[in-house]
CSV table of C-alpha atoms in Angstrom, one decimal:
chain,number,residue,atom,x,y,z
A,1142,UNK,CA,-18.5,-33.0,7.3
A,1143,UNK,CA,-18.3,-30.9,4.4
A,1144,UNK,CA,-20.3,-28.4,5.5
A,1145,UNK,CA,-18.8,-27.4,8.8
A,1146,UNK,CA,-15.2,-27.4,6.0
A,1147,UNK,CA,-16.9,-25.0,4.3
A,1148,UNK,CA,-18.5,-22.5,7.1
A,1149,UNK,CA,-14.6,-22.9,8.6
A,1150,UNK,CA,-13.0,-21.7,5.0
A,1151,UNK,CA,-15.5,-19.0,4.6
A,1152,UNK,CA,-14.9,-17.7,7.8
A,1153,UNK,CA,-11.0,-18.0,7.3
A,1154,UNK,CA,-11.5,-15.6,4.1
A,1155,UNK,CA,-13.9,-13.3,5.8
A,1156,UNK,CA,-11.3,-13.0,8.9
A,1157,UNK,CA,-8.5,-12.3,6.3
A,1158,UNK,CA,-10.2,-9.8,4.0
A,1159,UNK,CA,-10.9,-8.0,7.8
A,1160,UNK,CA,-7.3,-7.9,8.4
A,1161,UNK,CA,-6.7,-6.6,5.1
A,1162,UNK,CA,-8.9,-4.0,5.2
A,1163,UNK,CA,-7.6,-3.2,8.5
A,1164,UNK,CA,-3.8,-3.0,8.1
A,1165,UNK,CA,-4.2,-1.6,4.8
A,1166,UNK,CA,-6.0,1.6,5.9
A,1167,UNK,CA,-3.7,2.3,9.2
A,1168,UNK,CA,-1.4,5.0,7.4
A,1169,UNK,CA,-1.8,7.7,9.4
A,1170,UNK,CA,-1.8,10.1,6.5
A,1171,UNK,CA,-4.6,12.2,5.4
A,1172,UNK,CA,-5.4,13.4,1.9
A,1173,UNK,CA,-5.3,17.2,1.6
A,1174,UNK,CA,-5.8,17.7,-2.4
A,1175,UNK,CA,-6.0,14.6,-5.1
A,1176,UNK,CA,-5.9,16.5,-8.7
A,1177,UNK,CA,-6.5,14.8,-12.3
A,1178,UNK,CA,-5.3,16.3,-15.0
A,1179,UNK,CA,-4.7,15.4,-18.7
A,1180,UNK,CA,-1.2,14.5,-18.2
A,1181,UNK,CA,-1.3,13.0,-15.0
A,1182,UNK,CA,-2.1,13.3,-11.5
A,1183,UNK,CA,-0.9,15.3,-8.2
A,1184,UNK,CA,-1.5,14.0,-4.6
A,1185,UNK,CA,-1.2,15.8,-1.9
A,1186,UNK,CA,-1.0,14.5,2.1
A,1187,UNK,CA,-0.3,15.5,5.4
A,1188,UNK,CA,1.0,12.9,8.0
A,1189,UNK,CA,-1.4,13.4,11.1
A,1190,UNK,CA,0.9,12.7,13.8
A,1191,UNK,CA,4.3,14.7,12.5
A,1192,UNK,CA,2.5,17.7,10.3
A,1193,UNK,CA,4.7,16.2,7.4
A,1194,UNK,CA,3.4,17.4,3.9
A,1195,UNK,CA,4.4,15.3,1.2
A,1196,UNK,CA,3.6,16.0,-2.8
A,1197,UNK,CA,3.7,12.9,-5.1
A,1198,UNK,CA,3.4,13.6,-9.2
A,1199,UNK,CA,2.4,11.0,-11.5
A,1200,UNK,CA,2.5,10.9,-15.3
């Protein structure tokens, strides 16, 4: 009994980490430049489906 509780919660966790994974990486933009610098850190990214650039700064 516990067994077969145990194979059906392990495969519950495995099925969500999957979907994570999955839904997590579905943003449709791709990484053009990703720059580190001393005080901070520039990203650059391009939306595949519009041709959108967008240019995030972080300090």
């Amino acid at each position: 009994m516990r067994t077969s509780r145990d194979f059906m919660h392990a495969l519950l966790l495995t099925f969500a980490a999957t979907l994570g994974f999955v839904l997590a990486g579905c943003d449709g933009k791709e990484p053009l430049l990703e720059m580190e610098t001393a005080d901070g850190e520039v990203e650059v990214q391009r939306d595949r489906e519009t041709g959108d650039v967008d240019v995030e700064v972080v300090d």
